[in-house]
Amino acid sequence: MSVWEARKIRLVMELRQQGIADTAVLGAIERTPREAFVPAQFHDKAYDNIALPIGNGQTISQPYIVALMTQALCVDRSHKVLEIGTGSGYQTAILARLCRRIYTIERIPELLRGAEDLLHKLRIRNYTAAAADGTRGWVAQAPFARIIVTAAAAAPLPPAELVNQLDNGGIMVCPVTREDRTQHLIKITRILDQFYYEDLCPVRFVPLLPDVEAAMNIIPETKRIASA
Ligand code: SAH
C-alpha cells in the first residue's frame, strides 16, 4: 500500500468517527487523490483534516467540511448539481463521482484552469466549468437538483438569484457570514415555493465575492429567473 493510500484510509476513519456515515460520500473521498489538488509544498499535509492554501488567496476546504457538505446534499446519480467556487476542483471531483453532471463556476480563471487540468487527468468528464460570477448562478442550465456554495455569502442569506435556481425538492448548502462575523453552514430545502432553512454548524470559508477577477463572463444568459 502506498503512503498516500495509508494516509487516505486514516482520514476516512477519522471522518467516520466525526459522524460522516454516508458510505457513498466516504467512497468518493477514498477514490479522490487530495494530494493532486494541493500545492507541492503541502503534499505532506494532504490527508490532514485541515484546509490548505491553493494560491490566489484561496483555500481547499477541510476534508471534514467537504464530507459534511456532500453528505448534507444527499446527491444521487440522477442529479444535476451547481457548484459555486471551483477552487482546486477537489469538491467538484467528489461530487462528479456521485451525481449525473456538475456545473461549476469559479471567479478566478487561473484557478479554474488548474482545476480543469486535474479533472481531465482524473478522467472526470461529467462536468461543465465556467469562469464567471457564481452569485448569479447559471441561468441557462437552471433549475438544479442540488446547489453547493464553497465561499461564504454575506448575511442574512445566499443571493436570491442563486436560491431561485433550485429545483422543486432541491437542496442547497451554503456558508453564510452573519453580522457578528460568525459563519454558519446553512442547508436550504425547496418544496414548491417554500424554502426551509436549517443551520448545520459554524464554519470558516473565504468570502463569496462579486464579479469575475479578469473581466469576462462567459455564461450565456438565455433565460431570466424572477427574484424572490
Ligand atoms: N471547493 C473548493 C474551495 C475553494 S475556496 C475546493 O475544493 O478547493 C472558494 C472559491 O470560491 C475560491 O476559489 C474563490 O475564488 C471562489 N469564489 C468566491 N466568490 C465567487 C463567485 N462570486 N463566483 C465564483 N467563485 C467564487
Tab-separated table of C-alpha atoms and ligand atoms in Angstrom:
chain	number	residue	atom	x	y	z
A	1	MET	CA	0.000	0.000	0.000
A	2	SER	CA	1.347	3.441	-0.901
A	3	VAL	CA	1.902	6.050	1.771
A	4	TRP	CA	-0.924	8.102	0.191
A	5	GLU	CA	-3.383	5.239	0.489
A	6	ALA	CA	-2.491	4.598	4.133
A	7	ARG	CA	-2.998	8.295	4.935
A	8	LYS	CA	-6.248	8.386	2.985
A	9	ILE	CA	-7.627	5.394	4.888
A	10	ARG	CA	-6.675	7.032	8.187
A	11	LEU	CA	-8.516	10.189	7.102
A	12	VAL	CA	-11.632	8.243	6.100
A	13	MET	CA	-11.626	6.538	9.518
A	14	GLU	CA	-11.351	9.949	11.171
A	15	LEU	CA	-14.300	11.242	9.118
A	16	ARG	CA	-16.366	8.239	10.198
A	17	GLN	CA	-15.556	8.981	13.831
A	18	GLN	CA	-16.620	12.582	13.271
A	19	GLY	CA	-20.050	11.380	12.175
A	20	ILE	CA	-19.833	11.032	8.385
A	21	ALA	CA	-21.854	7.849	7.867
A	22	ASP	CA	-22.772	8.045	4.165
A	23	THR	CA	-20.720	5.286	2.535
A	24	ALA	CA	-21.113	6.771	-0.963
A	25	VAL	CA	-19.543	10.029	0.295
A	26	LEU	CA	-16.723	8.190	2.092
A	27	GLY	CA	-16.170	6.075	-1.040
A	28	ALA	CA	-15.898	9.178	-3.241
A	29	ILE	CA	-13.321	10.648	-0.828
A	30	GLU	CA	-11.396	7.394	-0.908
A	31	ARG	CA	-11.280	7.445	-4.716
A	32	THR	CA	-10.107	11.077	-4.963
A	33	PRO	CA	-6.385	11.867	-4.563
A	34	ARG	CA	-6.403	15.045	-2.432
A	35	GLU	CA	-2.597	15.271	-2.813
A	36	ALA	CA	-3.152	16.125	-6.503
A	37	PHE	CA	-5.242	19.190	-5.541
A	38	VAL	CA	-2.841	20.803	-3.053
A	39	PRO	CA	0.371	22.652	-3.984
A	40	ALA	CA	3.593	20.597	-3.774
A	41	GLN	CA	4.811	22.293	-0.579
A	42	PHE	CA	1.742	20.990	1.275
A	43	HIS	CA	1.820	17.414	-0.045
A	44	ASP	CA	2.807	16.134	3.376
A	45	LYS	CA	-0.379	17.575	4.832
A	46	ALA	CA	-2.711	16.468	2.014
A	47	TYR	CA	-4.520	13.959	4.242
A	48	ASP	CA	-4.525	16.014	7.418
A	49	ASN	CA	-8.051	17.085	8.281
A	50	ILE	CA	-7.321	20.774	7.624
A	51	ALA	CA	-7.897	23.461	4.982
A	52	LEU	CA	-4.804	24.327	2.907
A	53	PRO	CA	-3.803	27.289	0.686
A	54	ILE	CA	-4.234	26.735	-3.087
A	55	GLY	CA	-2.852	30.111	-4.280
A	56	ASN	CA	-4.613	33.357	-5.246
A	57	GLY	CA	-5.514	33.825	-1.555
A	58	GLN	CA	-7.935	30.864	-1.669
A	59	THR	CA	-8.090	27.533	0.182
A	60	ILE	CA	-9.088	23.923	-0.388
A	61	SER	CA	-11.641	23.158	2.332
A	62	GLN	CA	-11.023	20.877	5.286
A	63	PRO	CA	-11.924	17.259	4.326
A	64	TYR	CA	-14.449	17.054	7.176
A	65	ILE	CA	-16.332	20.075	5.797
A	66	VAL	CA	-16.196	18.687	2.224
A	67	ALA	CA	-17.638	15.398	3.567
A	68	LEU	CA	-20.261	17.143	5.701
A	69	MET	CA	-21.469	19.381	2.859
A	70	THR	CA	-21.534	16.475	0.403
A	71	GLN	CA	-23.457	14.314	2.873
A	72	ALA	CA	-25.939	17.134	3.582
A	73	LEU	CA	-26.639	17.430	-0.163
A	74	CYS	CA	-27.865	13.780	-0.449
A	75	VAL	CA	-26.660	13.554	-4.046
A	76	ASP	CA	-27.612	10.725	-6.378
A	77	ARG	CA	-26.845	9.690	-9.957
A	78	SER	CA	-29.905	11.466	-11.352
A	79	HIS	CA	-28.898	14.888	-10.032
A	80	LYS	CA	-27.784	17.940	-11.924
A	81	VAL	CA	-25.602	19.901	-9.495
A	82	LEU	CA	-24.406	23.512	-9.457
A	83	GLU	CA	-21.210	24.368	-7.576
A	84	ILE	CA	-20.071	27.931	-6.872
A	85	GLY	CA	-16.347	28.245	-6.095
A	86	THR	CA	-14.458	25.531	-8.008
A	87	GLY	CA	-11.144	26.479	-6.367
A	88	SER	CA	-8.827	23.486	-6.642
A	89	GLY	CA	-11.564	21.285	-8.117
A	90	TYR	CA	-11.433	18.811	-5.208
A	91	GLN	CA	-15.080	19.211	-4.163
A	92	THR	CA	-16.040	19.128	-7.871
A	93	ALA	CA	-14.273	15.769	-8.283
A	94	ILE	CA	-16.037	14.298	-5.242
A	95	LEU	CA	-19.489	15.461	-6.405
A	96	ALA	CA	-18.858	14.358	-10.000
A	97	ARG	CA	-18.460	10.805	-8.692
A	98	LEU	CA	-21.921	10.953	-7.116
A	99	CYS	CA	-24.129	12.958	-9.485
A	100	ARG	CA	-25.165	12.925	-13.141
A	101	ARG	CA	-23.488	16.181	-14.083
A	102	ILE	CA	-21.922	19.063	-12.185
A	103	TYR	CA	-21.810	22.669	-13.401
A	104	THR	CA	-19.063	24.546	-11.609
A	105	ILE	CA	-18.298	28.276	-11.548
A	106	GLU	CA	-15.087	29.973	-10.399
A	107	ARG	CA	-14.354	33.710	-10.494
A	108	ILE	CA	-10.537	33.324	-10.729
A	109	PRO	CA	-9.759	31.980	-14.239
A	110	GLU	CA	-6.267	30.802	-13.228
A	111	LEU	CA	-7.687	28.534	-10.510
A	112	LEU	CA	-10.310	27.209	-12.904
A	113	ARG	CA	-7.634	26.258	-15.465
A	114	GLY	CA	-5.731	24.312	-12.788
A	115	ALA	CA	-8.904	22.555	-11.634
A	116	GLU	CA	-9.869	21.598	-15.198
A	117	ASP	CA	-6.382	20.151	-15.847
A	118	LEU	CA	-6.733	17.963	-12.745
A	119	LEU	CA	-10.270	16.808	-13.566
A	120	HIS	CA	-9.028	15.896	-17.045
A	121	LYS	CA	-6.110	13.907	-15.577
A	122	LEU	CA	-8.527	12.045	-13.296
A	123	ARG	CA	-10.710	11.308	-16.350
A	124	ILE	CA	-13.691	13.070	-14.801
A	125	ARG	CA	-15.832	14.195	-17.719
A	126	ASN	CA	-19.344	14.738	-16.329
A	127	TYR	CA	-18.733	18.395	-15.533
A	128	THR	CA	-19.027	21.771	-17.236
A	129	ALA	CA	-16.978	24.689	-15.924
A	130	ALA	CA	-17.161	28.446	-16.379
A	131	ALA	CA	-15.134	31.442	-15.229
A	132	ALA	CA	-17.910	33.716	-14.051
A	133	ASP	CA	-19.604	35.367	-11.090
A	134	GLY	CA	-21.365	32.487	-9.383
A	135	THR	CA	-23.614	34.741	-7.291
A	136	ARG	CA	-25.829	34.910	-10.377
A	137	GLY	CA	-25.938	31.132	-10.760
A	138	TRP	CA	-26.099	29.500	-14.189
A	139	VAL	CA	-29.357	30.740	-15.689
A	140	ALA	CA	-29.182	28.793	-18.955
A	141	GLN	CA	-28.812	25.480	-17.089
A	142	ALA	CA	-31.249	26.106	-14.190
A	143	PRO	CA	-33.010	24.550	-12.356
A	144	PHE	CA	-30.608	22.382	-10.354
A	145	ALA	CA	-31.446	19.466	-8.065
A	146	ARG	CA	-28.550	20.449	-5.795
A	147	ILE	CA	-26.547	23.649	-5.278
A	148	ILE	CA	-23.335	23.919	-3.252
A	149	VAL	CA	-21.548	27.169	-2.496
A	150	THR	CA	-17.999	26.867	-1.161
A	151	ALA	CA	-17.455	30.547	-0.306
A	152	ALA	CA	-19.333	32.491	2.368
A	153	ALA	CA	-22.237	34.726	1.352
A	154	ALA	CA	-22.946	37.883	3.367
A	155	ALA	CA	-25.856	37.899	5.848
A	156	PRO	CA	-28.665	37.226	6.009
A	157	LEU	CA	-28.985	34.669	3.160
A	158	PRO	CA	-27.345	33.476	-0.070
A	159	PRO	CA	-28.181	35.584	-3.166
A	160	ALA	CA	-31.868	35.147	-4.148
A	161	GLU	CA	-30.917	34.780	-7.814
A	162	LEU	CA	-28.969	31.666	-6.853
A	163	VAL	CA	-31.516	30.187	-4.427
A	164	ASN	CA	-34.225	30.567	-7.082
A	165	GLN	CA	-32.305	28.238	-9.403
A	166	LEU	CA	-33.012	25.358	-7.020
A	167	ASP	CA	-35.488	22.829	-8.408
A	168	ASN	CA	-38.610	21.726	-6.516
A	169	GLY	CA	-37.458	19.210	-3.886
A	170	GLY	CA	-33.920	20.540	-4.262
A	171	ILE	CA	-31.281	21.025	-1.576
A	172	MET	CA	-28.671	23.761	-1.317
A	173	VAL	CA	-25.806	24.140	1.157
A	174	CYS	CA	-24.063	27.472	1.599
A	175	PRO	CA	-21.932	29.127	4.281
A	176	VAL	CA	-23.326	32.494	5.388
A	177	THR	CA	-21.468	35.228	7.286
A	178	ARG	CA	-23.667	36.865	9.905
A	179	GLU	CA	-23.468	40.462	11.026
A	180	ASP	CA	-21.479	39.412	14.128
A	181	ARG	CA	-18.960	37.992	11.574
A	182	THR	CA	-19.517	34.353	12.589
A	183	GLN	CA	-20.127	31.954	9.708
A	184	HIS	CA	-22.683	29.168	9.636
A	185	LEU	CA	-23.338	26.413	7.144
A	186	ILE	CA	-26.954	26.704	6.018
A	187	LYS	CA	-28.983	23.950	4.350
A	188	ILE	CA	-31.936	25.117	2.251
A	189	THR	CA	-34.637	22.717	1.057
A	190	ARG	CA	-37.137	23.852	-1.550
A	191	ILE	CA	-40.661	22.412	-1.571
A	192	LEU	CA	-42.640	24.116	-4.343
A	193	ASP	CA	-42.348	27.817	-3.489
A	194	GLN	CA	-41.424	27.283	0.155
A	195	PHE	CA	-37.796	27.426	1.278
A	196	TYR	CA	-36.850	25.719	4.554
A	197	TYR	CA	-33.644	26.809	6.283
A	198	GLU	CA	-31.562	24.718	8.659
A	199	ASP	CA	-28.388	25.804	10.461
A	200	LEU	CA	-25.894	22.920	10.283
A	201	CYS	CA	-22.776	24.161	12.104
A	202	PRO	CA	-20.286	27.014	12.464
A	203	VAL	CA	-17.682	27.101	9.655
A	204	ARG	CA	-14.872	29.247	8.218
A	205	PHE	CA	-14.802	29.975	4.499
A	206	VAL	CA	-13.230	32.589	2.222
A	207	PRO	CA	-15.816	35.216	1.160
A	208	LEU	CA	-18.091	34.933	-1.862
A	209	LEU	CA	-17.022	37.918	-3.961
A	210	PRO	CA	-18.881	39.612	-6.799
A	211	ASP	CA	-17.690	39.683	-10.422
A	212	VAL	CA	-15.057	37.720	-12.256
A	213	GLU	CA	-11.459	38.546	-11.416
A	214	ALA	CA	-10.459	39.033	-15.044
A	215	ALA	CA	-13.446	40.740	-16.646
A	216	MET	CA	-15.146	38.225	-18.918
A	217	ASN	CA	-18.349	36.444	-18.037
A	218	ILE	CA	-18.734	33.532	-20.439
A	219	ILE	CA	-22.118	32.220	-19.328
A	220	PRO	CA	-24.744	32.939	-21.968
A	221	GLU	CA	-27.888	34.365	-20.400
A	222	THR	CA	-30.770	32.896	-22.287
A	223	LYS	CA	-33.462	32.987	-19.655
A	224	ARG	CA	-34.033	35.180	-16.653
A	225	ILE	CA	-35.400	33.845	-13.399
A	226	ALA	CA	-37.631	36.048	-11.269
A	227	SER	CA	-36.200	37.172	-7.930
A	228	ALA	CA	-37.888	36.072	-4.712
B	1	SAH	N1	-14.419	23.957	-3.358
B	1	SAH	C1	-13.071	24.479	-3.391
B	1	SAH	C2	-12.875	25.529	-2.313
B	1	SAH	C3	-12.479	26.777	-2.934
B	1	SAH	S1	-12.417	28.200	-1.873
B	1	SAH	C4	-12.066	23.362	-3.299
B	1	SAH	O1	-12.459	22.215	-3.081
B	1	SAH	O2	-10.873	23.613	-3.493
B	1	SAH	C5	-13.749	29.155	-2.562
B	1	SAH	C6	-13.614	29.543	-4.021
B	1	SAH	O3	-14.752	30.355	-4.332
B	1	SAH	C7	-12.388	30.376	-4.363
B	1	SAH	O4	-11.666	29.735	-5.381
B	1	SAH	C8	-12.966	31.706	-4.838
B	1	SAH	O5	-12.229	32.311	-5.877
B	1	SAH	C9	-14.356	31.292	-5.304
B	1	SAH	N2	-15.359	32.364	-5.364
B	1	SAH	C10	-15.561	33.376	-4.499
B	1	SAH	N3	-16.580	34.155	-4.911
B	1	SAH	C11	-17.042	33.610	-6.078
B	1	SAH	C12	-18.071	33.957	-7.010
B	1	SAH	N4	-18.865	35.022	-6.828
B	1	SAH	N5	-18.250	33.185	-8.086
B	1	SAH	C13	-17.462	32.093	-8.304
B	1	SAH	N6	-16.472	31.718	-7.479
B	1	SAH	C14	-16.248	32.463	-6.380
